[in-house]
PDB file of C-alpha atoms and ligand atoms in Angstrom:
ATOM      1  CA  UNK D 801      22.726-151.276  79.379  1.00 66.00           C
ATOM      2  CA  UNK D 802      26.434-150.362  78.587  1.00 82.00           C
ATOM      3  CA  UNK D 803      28.663-148.578  80.915  1.00 94.00           C
ATOM      4  CA  UNK D 804      30.867-145.721  80.159  1.00 97.00           C
ATOM      5  CA  UNK D 805      32.658-146.350  76.803  1.00 98.00           C
ATOM      6  CA  UNK D 806      36.212-147.693  77.269  1.00 98.00           C
ATOM      7  CA  UNK D 807      37.510-145.965  74.090  1.00 98.00           C
ATOM      8  CA  UNK D 808      35.966-142.756  72.500  1.00 98.00           C
ATOM      9  CA  UNK D 809      37.101-141.334  69.190  1.00 98.00           C
ATOM     10  CA  UNK D 810      36.216-137.733  68.114  1.00 98.00           C
ATOM     11  CA  UNK D 811      36.418-136.232  64.675  1.00 98.00           C
ATOM     12  CA  UNK D 812      36.725-132.638  65.646  1.00 98.00           C
ATOM     13  CA  UNK D 813      35.081-131.100  62.625  1.00 98.00           C
ATOM     14  CA  UNK D 814      33.691-127.539  62.105  1.00 98.00           C
ATOM     15  CA  UNK D 815      36.421-125.341  63.495  1.00 97.00           C
ATOM     16  CA  UNK D 816      36.677-123.362  60.214  1.00 96.00           C
ATOM     17  CA  UNK D 817      32.987-122.742  59.935  1.00 98.00           C
ATOM     18  CA  UNK D 818      32.768-121.796  63.542  1.00 98.00           C
ATOM     19  CA  UNK D 819      35.147-119.088  62.886  1.00 98.00           C
ATOM     20  CA  UNK D 820      33.989-118.012  59.468  1.00 98.00           C
ATOM     21  CA  UNK D 821      30.415-117.667  60.762  1.00 98.00           C
ATOM     22  CA  UNK D 822      31.716-115.234  63.387  1.00 98.00           C
ATOM     23  CA  UNK D 823      33.577-113.136  60.769  1.00 98.00           C
ATOM     24  CA  UNK D 824      36.900-114.517  62.206  1.00 98.00           C
ATOM     25  CA  UNK D 825      39.772-116.179  60.499  1.00 95.00           C
ATOM     26  CA  UNK D 826      39.703-119.976  60.312  1.00 94.00           C
ATOM     27  CA  UNK D 827      42.755-120.097  62.748  1.00 93.00           C
ATOM     28  CA  UNK D 828      40.511-118.577  65.447  1.00 96.00           C
ATOM     29  CA  UNK D 829      38.297-121.652  65.143  1.00 97.00           C
ATOM     30  CA  UNK D 830      41.166-124.056  65.737  1.00 95.00           C
ATOM     31  CA  UNK D 831      42.378-122.185  68.740  1.00 95.00           C
ATOM     32  CA  UNK D 832      38.977-122.335  70.248  1.00 97.00           C
ATOM     33  CA  UNK D 833      38.864-126.034  69.364  1.00 97.00           C
ATOM     34  CA  UNK D 834      42.019-126.607  71.290  1.00 94.00           C
ATOM     35  CA  UNK D 835      40.242-125.119  74.422  1.00 94.00           C
ATOM     36  CA  UNK D 836      37.300-127.441  73.923  1.00 96.00           C
ATOM     37  CA  UNK D 837      39.621-130.493  73.491  1.00 96.00           C
ATOM     38  CA  UNK D 838      41.340-129.639  76.904  1.00 92.00           C
ATOM     39  CA  UNK D 839      37.921-129.524  78.648  1.00 94.00           C
ATOM     40  CA  UNK D 840      36.712-132.708  77.038  1.00 96.00           C
ATOM     41  CA  UNK D 841      39.827-134.746  77.801  1.00 95.00           C
ATOM     42  CA  UNK D 842      39.692-133.836  81.435  1.00 94.00           C
ATOM     43  CA  UNK D 843      35.981-134.591  81.523  1.00 96.00           C
ATOM     44  CA  UNK D 844      36.329-137.808  79.839  1.00 97.00           C
ATOM     45  CA  UNK D 845      38.983-138.943  82.173  1.00 96.00           C
ATOM     46  CA  UNK D 846      36.915-137.985  85.220  1.00 96.00           C
ATOM     47  CA  UNK D 847      33.995-140.125  83.837  1.00 97.00           C
ATOM     48  CA  UNK D 848      36.288-143.102  83.604  1.00 97.00           C
ATOM     49  CA  UNK D 849      36.971-143.227  79.866  1.00 98.00           C
ATOM     50  CA  UNK D 850      40.215-145.058  79.490  1.00 98.00           C
ATOM     51  CA  UNK D 851      41.207-144.061  75.919  1.00 98.00           C
ATOM     52  CA  UNK D 852      40.367-140.843  73.899  1.00 98.00           C
ATOM     53  CA  UNK D 853      41.359-140.649  70.287  1.00 98.00           C
ATOM     54  CA  UNK D 854      41.177-137.333  68.599  1.00 98.00           C
ATOM     55  CA  UNK D 855      41.682-136.386  64.787  1.00 98.00           C
ATOM     56  CA  UNK D 856      43.952-133.453  64.911  1.00 97.00           C
ATOM     57  CA  UNK D 857      45.218-133.412  61.509  1.00 97.00           C
ATOM     58  CA  UNK D 858      44.752-135.802  58.546  1.00 97.00           C
ATOM     59  CA  UNK D 859      47.241-136.807  55.853  1.00 96.00           C
ATOM     60  CA  UNK D 860      44.779-135.030  53.448  1.00 95.00           C
ATOM     61  CA  UNK D 861      44.820-131.823  55.579  1.00 95.00           C
ATOM     62  CA  UNK D 862      48.240-130.958  53.852  1.00 96.00           C
ATOM     63  CA  UNK D 863      46.027-130.031  50.921  1.00 95.00           C
ATOM     64  CA  UNK D 864      45.054-126.710  52.970  1.00 94.00           C
ATOM     65  CA  UNK D 865      46.784-123.386  52.458  1.00 94.00           C
ATOM     66  CA  UNK D 866      50.328-123.155  53.703  1.00 94.00           C
ATOM     67  CA  UNK D 867      49.263-120.514  56.102  1.00 94.00           C
ATOM     68  CA  UNK D 868      46.523-122.621  57.674  1.00 93.00           C
ATOM     69  CA  UNK D 869      48.823-125.734  57.846  1.00 96.00           C
ATOM     70  CA  UNK D 870      51.545-123.583  59.539  1.00 96.00           C
ATOM     71  CA  UNK D 871      49.081-122.142  62.063  1.00 94.00           C
ATOM     72  CA  UNK D 872      47.818-125.515  63.038  1.00 95.00           C
ATOM     73  CA  UNK D 873      51.345-126.761  63.494  1.00 97.00           C
ATOM     74  CA  UNK D 874      52.248-123.814  65.576  1.00 96.00           C
ATOM     75  CA  UNK D 875      49.056-124.310  67.599  1.00 94.00           C
ATOM     76  CA  UNK D 876      49.805-127.895  68.234  1.00 95.00           C
ATOM     77  CA  UNK D 877      53.404-127.128  69.386  1.00 95.00           C
ATOM     78  CA  UNK D 878      51.831-124.484  71.779  1.00 93.00           C
ATOM     79  CA  UNK D 879      49.524-127.128  73.075  1.00 91.00           C
ATOM     80  CA  UNK D 880      52.063-129.818  73.466  1.00 91.00           C
ATOM     81  CA  UNK D 881      54.525-127.547  75.286  1.00 90.00           C
ATOM     82  CA  UNK D 882      52.214-125.541  77.507  1.00 88.00           C
ATOM     83  CA  UNK D 883      48.510-126.501  77.676  1.00 79.00           C
ATOM     84  CA  UNK D 884      48.941-130.225  77.866  1.00 76.00           C
ATOM     85  CA  UNK D 885      50.876-129.832  81.133  1.00 75.00           C
ATOM     86  CA  UNK D 886      47.663-129.645  82.981  1.00 77.00           C
ATOM     87  CA  UNK D 887      46.664-132.774  81.280  1.00 76.00           C
ATOM     88  CA  UNK D 888      50.036-134.403  82.457  1.00 78.00           C
ATOM     89  CA  UNK D 889      49.263-133.431  85.953  1.00 83.00           C
ATOM     90  CA  UNK D 890      45.939-135.100  85.683  1.00 88.00           C
ATOM     91  CA  UNK D 891      47.624-138.450  84.930  1.00 94.00           C
ATOM     92  CA  UNK D 892      46.695-138.542  81.193  1.00 94.00           C
ATOM     93  CA  UNK D 893      49.330-140.246  78.973  1.00 95.00           C
ATOM     94  CA  UNK D 894      49.612-138.710  75.570  1.00 95.00           C
ATOM     95  CA  UNK D 895      50.542-140.811  72.475  1.00 97.00           C
ATOM     96  CA  UNK D 896      50.470-140.150  68.732  1.00 98.00           C
ATOM     97  CA  UNK D 897      49.143-141.914  65.641  1.00 98.00           C
ATOM     98  CA  UNK D 898      50.199-141.222  62.220  1.00 98.00           C
ATOM     99  CA  UNK D 899      53.087-140.774  59.861  1.00 98.00           C
ATOM    100  CA  UNK D 900      56.275-138.901  60.962  1.00 96.00           C
ATOM    101  CA  UNK D 901      57.159-137.986  57.373  1.00 95.00           C
ATOM    102  CA  UNK D 902      56.491-134.430  56.296  1.00 92.00           C
ATOM    103  CA  UNK D 903      56.115-133.046  59.803  1.00 97.00           C
ATOM    104  CA  UNK D 904      58.362-130.082  60.794  1.00 96.00           C
ATOM    105  CA  UNK D 905      61.230-130.932  63.291  1.00 98.00           C
ATOM    106  CA  UNK D 906      59.893-128.466  65.715  1.00 97.00           C
ATOM    107  CA  UNK D 907      56.537-130.439  65.661  1.00 97.00           C
ATOM    108  CA  UNK D 908      58.285-133.751  66.056  1.00 98.00           C
ATOM    109  CA  UNK D 909      60.311-132.458  68.969  1.00 97.00           C
ATOM    110  CA  UNK D 910      57.241-131.099  70.713  1.00 96.00           C
ATOM    111  CA  UNK D 911      55.514-134.472  70.167  1.00 97.00           C
ATOM    112  CA  UNK D 912      58.502-136.501  71.602  1.00 96.00           C
ATOM    113  CA  UNK D 913      58.623-134.175  74.628  1.00 94.00           C
ATOM    114  CA  UNK D 914      54.903-134.530  75.559  1.00 94.00           C
ATOM    115  CA  UNK D 915      55.248-138.373  74.914  1.00 95.00           C
ATOM    116  CA  UNK D 916      58.116-138.676  77.357  1.00 94.00           C
ATOM    117  CA  UNK D 917      56.727-136.425  80.025  1.00 93.00           C
ATOM    118  CA  UNK D 918      53.418-138.355  80.214  1.00 93.00           C
ATOM    119  CA  UNK D 919      54.683-141.907  79.585  1.00 95.00           C
ATOM    120  CA  UNK D 920      54.170-143.095  83.186  1.00 95.00           C
ATOM    121  CA  UNK D 921      50.651-141.703  83.495  1.00 95.00           C
ATOM    122  CA  UNK D 922      47.988-144.311  84.026  1.00 96.00           C
ATOM    123  CA  UNK D 923      44.369-142.968  84.270  1.00 96.00           C
ATOM    124  CA  UNK D 924      43.612-142.350  80.609  1.00 96.00           C
ATOM    125  CA  UNK D 925      45.442-142.334  77.244  1.00 97.00           C
ATOM    126  CA  UNK D 926      44.956-139.342  74.984  1.00 97.00           C
ATOM    127  CA  UNK D 927      45.783-140.608  71.387  1.00 98.00           C
ATOM    128  CA  UNK D 928      46.460-137.610  69.075  1.00 98.00           C
ATOM    129  CA  UNK D 929      45.952-138.596  65.440  1.00 98.00           C
ATOM    130  CA  UNK D 930      48.374-136.209  63.669  1.00 98.00           C
ATOM    131  CA  UNK D 931      49.281-136.686  59.986  1.00 98.00           C
ATOM    132  CA  UNK D 932      47.033-139.550  60.225  1.00 98.00           C
ATOM    133  CA  UNK D 933      44.883-141.613  57.835  1.00 98.00           C
ATOM    134  CA  UNK D 934      42.970-144.809  58.495  1.00 98.00           C
ATOM    135  CA  UNK D 935      43.812-146.426  55.182  1.00 98.00           C
ATOM    136  CA  UNK D 936      47.531-145.449  55.483  1.00 98.00           C
ATOM    137  CA  UNK D 937      47.545-147.043  59.127  1.00 98.00           C
ATOM    138  CA  UNK D 938      46.323-150.349  57.484  1.00 98.00           C
ATOM    139  CA  UNK D 939      48.794-150.156  54.680  1.00 98.00           C
ATOM    140  CA  UNK D 940      51.708-149.348  57.122  1.00 98.00           C
ATOM    141  CA  UNK D 941      50.734-152.253  59.381  1.00 98.00           C
ATOM    142  CA  UNK D 942      50.556-154.610  56.426  1.00 98.00           C
ATOM    143  CA  UNK D 943      54.036-153.485  55.305  1.00 98.00           C
ATOM    144  CA  UNK D 944      55.278-154.214  58.908  1.00 98.00           C
ATOM    145  CA  UNK D 945      53.582-157.673  58.941  1.00 98.00           C
ATOM    146  CA  UNK D 946      55.146-158.679  55.470  1.00 97.00           C
ATOM    147  CA  UNK D 947      58.478-157.574  56.818  1.00 98.00           C
ATOM    148  CA  UNK D 948      58.160-159.707  59.885  1.00 98.00           C
ATOM    149  CA  UNK D 949      56.917-162.694  57.833  1.00 98.00           C
ATOM    150  CA  UNK D 950      59.806-162.368  55.407  1.00 98.00           C
ATOM    151  CA  UNK D 951      62.456-162.203  58.284  1.00 98.00           C
ATOM    152  CA  UNK D 952      60.679-165.216  59.803  1.00 98.00           C
ATOM    153  CA  UNK D 953      59.738-163.269  63.003  1.00 97.00           C
ATOM    154  CA  UNK D 954      56.251-164.447  62.666  1.00 97.00           C
ATOM    155  CA  UNK D 955      54.260-166.886  60.584  1.00 97.00           C
ATOM    156  CA  UNK D 956      51.215-165.867  58.605  1.00 95.00           C
ATOM    157  CA  UNK D 957      49.142-168.243  60.818  1.00 96.00           C
ATOM    158  CA  UNK D 958      49.976-165.979  63.738  1.00 95.00           C
ATOM    159  CA  UNK D 959      47.757-163.257  62.244  1.00 97.00           C
ATOM    160  CA  UNK D 960      44.258-162.669  63.187  1.00 97.00           C
ATOM    161  CA  UNK D 961      41.700-159.963  63.888  1.00 97.00           C
ATOM    162  CA  UNK D 962      43.186-159.452  67.303  1.00 97.00           C
ATOM    163  CA  UNK D 963      46.793-159.809  66.748  1.00 97.00           C
ATOM    164  CA  UNK D 964      46.532-157.232  63.892  1.00 98.00           C
ATOM    165  CA  UNK D 965      46.116-154.453  66.463  1.00 98.00           C
ATOM    166  CA  UNK D 966      49.783-154.772  67.552  1.00 97.00           C
ATOM    167  CA  UNK D 967      50.848-153.512  64.114  1.00 98.00           C
ATOM    168  CA  UNK D 968      48.844-150.365  63.964  1.00 98.00           C
ATOM    169  CA  UNK D 969      50.336-146.992  65.144  1.00 98.00           C
ATOM    170  CA  UNK D 970      49.340-147.653  68.720  1.00 98.00           C
ATOM    171  CA  UNK D 971      48.103-150.968  70.130  1.00 98.00           C
ATOM    172  CA  UNK D 972      44.693-149.569  71.530  1.00 98.00           C
ATOM    173  CA  UNK D 973      41.486-151.447  72.071  1.00 98.00           C
ATOM    174  CA  UNK D 974      38.698-150.895  69.408  1.00 98.00           C
ATOM    175  CA  UNK D 975      36.614-147.880  69.397  1.00 98.00           C
ATOM    176  CA  UNK D 976      33.290-148.115  71.363  1.00 98.00           C
ATOM    177  CA  UNK D 977      31.926-144.714  70.554  1.00 98.00           C
ATOM    178  CA  UNK D 978      32.759-142.478  67.661  1.00 98.00           C
ATOM    179  CA  UNK D 979      31.641-138.783  67.786  1.00 98.00           C
ATOM    180  CA  UNK D 980      31.703-136.561  64.823  1.00 98.00           C
ATOM    181  CA  UNK D 981      30.890-132.918  65.235  1.00 98.00           C
ATOM    182  CA  UNK D 982      30.093-130.347  62.595  1.00 98.00           C
ATOM    183  CA  UNK D 983      27.152-131.597  60.640  1.00 98.00           C
ATOM    184  CA  UNK D 984      28.697-133.943  58.200  1.00 98.00           C
ATOM    185  CA  UNK D 985      27.886-137.718  58.338  1.00 98.00           C
ATOM    186  CA  UNK D 986      31.009-139.342  57.089  1.00 97.00           C
ATOM    187  CA  UNK D 987      34.065-141.215  58.511  1.00 98.00           C
ATOM    188  CA  UNK D 988      36.929-139.261  56.777  1.00 97.00           C
ATOM    189  CA  UNK D 989      39.544-142.060  56.925  1.00 98.00           C
ATOM    190  CA  UNK D 990      39.546-142.042  60.724  1.00 98.00           C
ATOM    191  CA  UNK D 991      40.514-145.202  62.656  1.00 98.00           C
ATOM    192  CA  UNK D 992      38.869-147.495  60.102  1.00 98.00           C
ATOM    193  CA  UNK D 993      40.219-150.754  61.598  1.00 98.00           C
ATOM    194  CA  UNK D 994      39.363-149.752  65.196  1.00 98.00           C
ATOM    195  CA  UNK D 995      35.856-148.586  64.572  1.00 98.00           C
ATOM    196  CA  UNK D 996      34.555-151.988  63.274  1.00 96.00           C
ATOM    197  CA  UNK D 997      31.706-152.159  65.868  1.00 96.00           C
ATOM    198  CA  UNK D 998      31.600-148.533  67.178  1.00 98.00           C
ATOM    199  CA  UNK D 999      28.465-146.777  67.961  1.00 98.00           C
ATOM    200  CA  UNK D1000      28.407-143.608  65.953  1.00 98.00           C
ATOM    201  CA  UNK D1001      27.192-140.277  67.314  1.00 98.00           C
ATOM    202  CA  UNK D1002      26.774-137.350  64.822  1.00 98.00           C
ATOM    203  CA  UNK D1003      26.401-133.847  66.539  1.00 98.00           C
ATOM    204  CA  UNK D1004      25.324-130.698  64.547  1.00 98.00           C
ATOM    205  CA  UNK D1005      27.431-128.647  66.757  1.00 98.00           C
ATOM    206  CA  UNK D1006      30.784-127.211  65.480  1.00 98.00           C
ATOM    207  CA  UNK D1007      33.693-128.754  67.496  1.00 98.00           C
ATOM    208  CA  UNK D1008      34.541-125.578  69.470  1.00 98.00           C
ATOM    209  CA  UNK D1009      30.822-125.572  70.798  1.00 98.00           C
ATOM    210  CA  UNK D1010      30.892-129.204  71.802  1.00 98.00           C
ATOM    211  CA  UNK D1011      31.143-128.995  75.633  1.00 98.00           C
ATOM    212  CA  UNK D1012      31.452-131.588  78.384  1.00 98.00           C
ATOM    213  CA  UNK D1013      27.552-131.648  78.697  1.00 98.00           C
ATOM    214  CA  UNK D1014      27.503-132.710  75.050  1.00 98.00           C
ATOM    215  CA  UNK D1015      29.904-135.411  75.659  1.00 98.00           C
ATOM    216  CA  UNK D1016      27.572-136.544  78.367  1.00 98.00           C
ATOM    217  CA  UNK D1017      24.721-136.747  75.878  1.00 98.00           C
ATOM    218  CA  UNK D1018      26.868-138.706  73.479  1.00 98.00           C
ATOM    219  CA  UNK D1019      27.812-141.241  76.194  1.00 98.00           C
ATOM    220  CA  UNK D1020      24.080-141.375  77.226  1.00 97.00           C
ATOM    221  CA  UNK D1021      23.230-142.247  73.619  1.00 98.00           C
ATOM    222  CA  UNK D1022      25.890-145.029  73.716  1.00 97.00           C
ATOM    223  CA  UNK D1023      24.618-146.329  76.927  1.00 96.00           C
ATOM    224  CA  UNK D1024      21.238-147.033  75.495  1.00 95.00           C
ATOM    225  CA  UNK D1025      22.571-148.954  72.595  1.00 94.00           C
ATOM    226  CA  UNK D1026      22.138-152.647  72.337  1.00 85.00           C
ATOM    227  CA  UNK D1027      25.554-153.976  71.336  1.00 83.00           C
ATOM    228  CA  UNK D1028      25.264-157.398  69.786  1.00 84.00           C
ATOM    229  CA  UNK D1029      28.574-157.423  67.786  1.00 85.00           C
ATOM    230  CA  UNK D1030      26.874-159.301  64.974  1.00 85.00           C
ATOM    231  CA  UNK D1031      25.058-161.877  67.227  1.00 86.00           C
ATOM    232  CA  UNK D1032      21.599-162.054  68.614  1.00 80.00           C
ATOM    233  CA  UNK D1033      20.422-160.920  72.038  1.00 70.00           C
ATOM    234  CA  UNK D1034      20.179-164.157  74.272  1.00 59.00           C
ATOM    235  CA  UNK D1035      17.757-162.964  77.042  1.00 54.00           C
TER     236      UNK D1035
HETATM  237  C1  LIG V1227      38.660-129.725  61.598  1.00 52.70           C
HETATM  238  O1  LIG V1227      37.818-128.586  61.395  1.00 52.70           O
HETATM  239  C2  LIG V1227      39.686-129.621  62.511  1.00 52.70           C
HETATM  240  C3  LIG V1227      40.993-129.567  62.341  1.00 52.70           C
HETATM  241  C4  LIG V1227      41.427-129.991  60.958  1.00 52.70           C
HETATM  242  C5  LIG V1227      41.986-129.443  63.357  1.00 52.70           C
HETATM  243  C6  LIG V1227      41.616-129.822  64.653  1.00 52.70           C
HETATM  244  C7  LIG V1227      42.488-129.224  65.659  1.00 52.70           C
HETATM  245  C8  LIG V1227      42.340-128.697  66.857  1.00 52.70           C
HETATM  246  C9  LIG V1227      40.975-129.028  67.579  1.00 52.70           C
HETATM  247  C10 LIG V1227      43.269-128.024  67.629  1.00 52.70           C
HETATM  248  C11 LIG V1227      43.823-128.545  68.920  1.00 52.70           C
HETATM  249  C12 LIG V1227      44.313-129.887  68.774  1.00 52.70           C
HETATM  250  C13 LIG V1227      45.096-130.488  69.637  1.00 52.70           C
HETATM  251  C14 LIG V1227      45.350-131.973  69.462  1.00 52.70           C
HETATM  252  C15 LIG V1227      45.725-129.830  70.856  1.00 52.70           C
HETATM  253  P1  LIG V1227      37.805-127.861  59.931  1.00 52.70           P
HETATM  254  O2  LIG V1227      38.958-126.922  59.893  1.00 52.70           O
HETATM  255  O3  LIG V1227      37.828-128.973  58.928  1.00 52.70           O
HETATM  256  O4  LIG V1227      36.407-127.152  59.896  1.00 52.70           O
HETATM  257  P2  LIG V1227      35.408-126.870  58.668  1.00 52.70           P
HETATM  258  O5  LIG V1227      34.998-128.116  58.276  1.00 52.70           O
HETATM  259  O6  LIG V1227      34.432-126.039  59.318  1.00 52.70           O
HETATM  260  O7  LIG V1227      36.199-126.265  57.826  1.00 52.70           O
END
C-alpha cells in the first residue's frame, strides 16, 4: 500500500463548461475554480501532501479570446494579492513554472510578490503552472544544459535522469498522482518529464465541483495502486 502521495498534479479542466451549463459566462467558472483550488490546497496540505502542482494557464491558452485571457489574468492577480494570503498563513510556499514572456507586467509583479511573501514557508509547495507547457519546459531545460556544457560549467557525462530535474522550471520531485477533472482523458502538455510514473486519476466532475472529499477519493485510488516502476513485485 502507498501512503499519501508526495507530489500531486491537477489539470483543473471544466471551468468553462461548468459555467456554460448554468447559463453563466465562462469567467464565472474560472472564479468558482479559484475557490475550489483554495479549498484543495489547504486540504492537501493538511493531509501531508508536500507538493501540489496545478495547471492554471497553458502556453496554448493564449489562443482564447482576449476577453477570457484578460479575465483569467485579472483573476490570478486577485488571487495572488488577496486570497493566497490565507495560504501563506498556512505555511504553504508558492512557486511558479512557465515562461515569463508574454505575461503582463502586473501579473509578473503579483507573481513576484506572492513568491517573496511565502518563500520561507515549509509545510507544502504550491507550484502554479502559468504560461506553461511541458514540451516547452523540456526544450528550455535542454537550452540551459547546452549553454552550461558550452561554457564548461558541466560535462555531458554529468547529465542523467535525476540531474535533469535541476534544469526544469522548478526542481521538484516527480509526480506521484496526476488528477484531471472535466471528463477528458488526455495529458495536455502538463509536466511531461515529471509524470514519468505517475498514477493517473480521471474525474468526470468539472473542476469547480471537485471538492476535498473528491481529492480523498483520488488519494484512496492512489493508495491502492501497486507501483512497480517497471520492476516486478518481490514478495
Ligand atoms: C481549464 O478549464 C481551466 C483554466 C484554463 C484555468 C484554471 C484557472 C483557475 C482554476 C483559476 C484559479 C487559479 C489559480 C492558480 C488561483 P477550461 O476553461 O478549459 O474549461 P472547459 O474545458 O470547460 O472549457
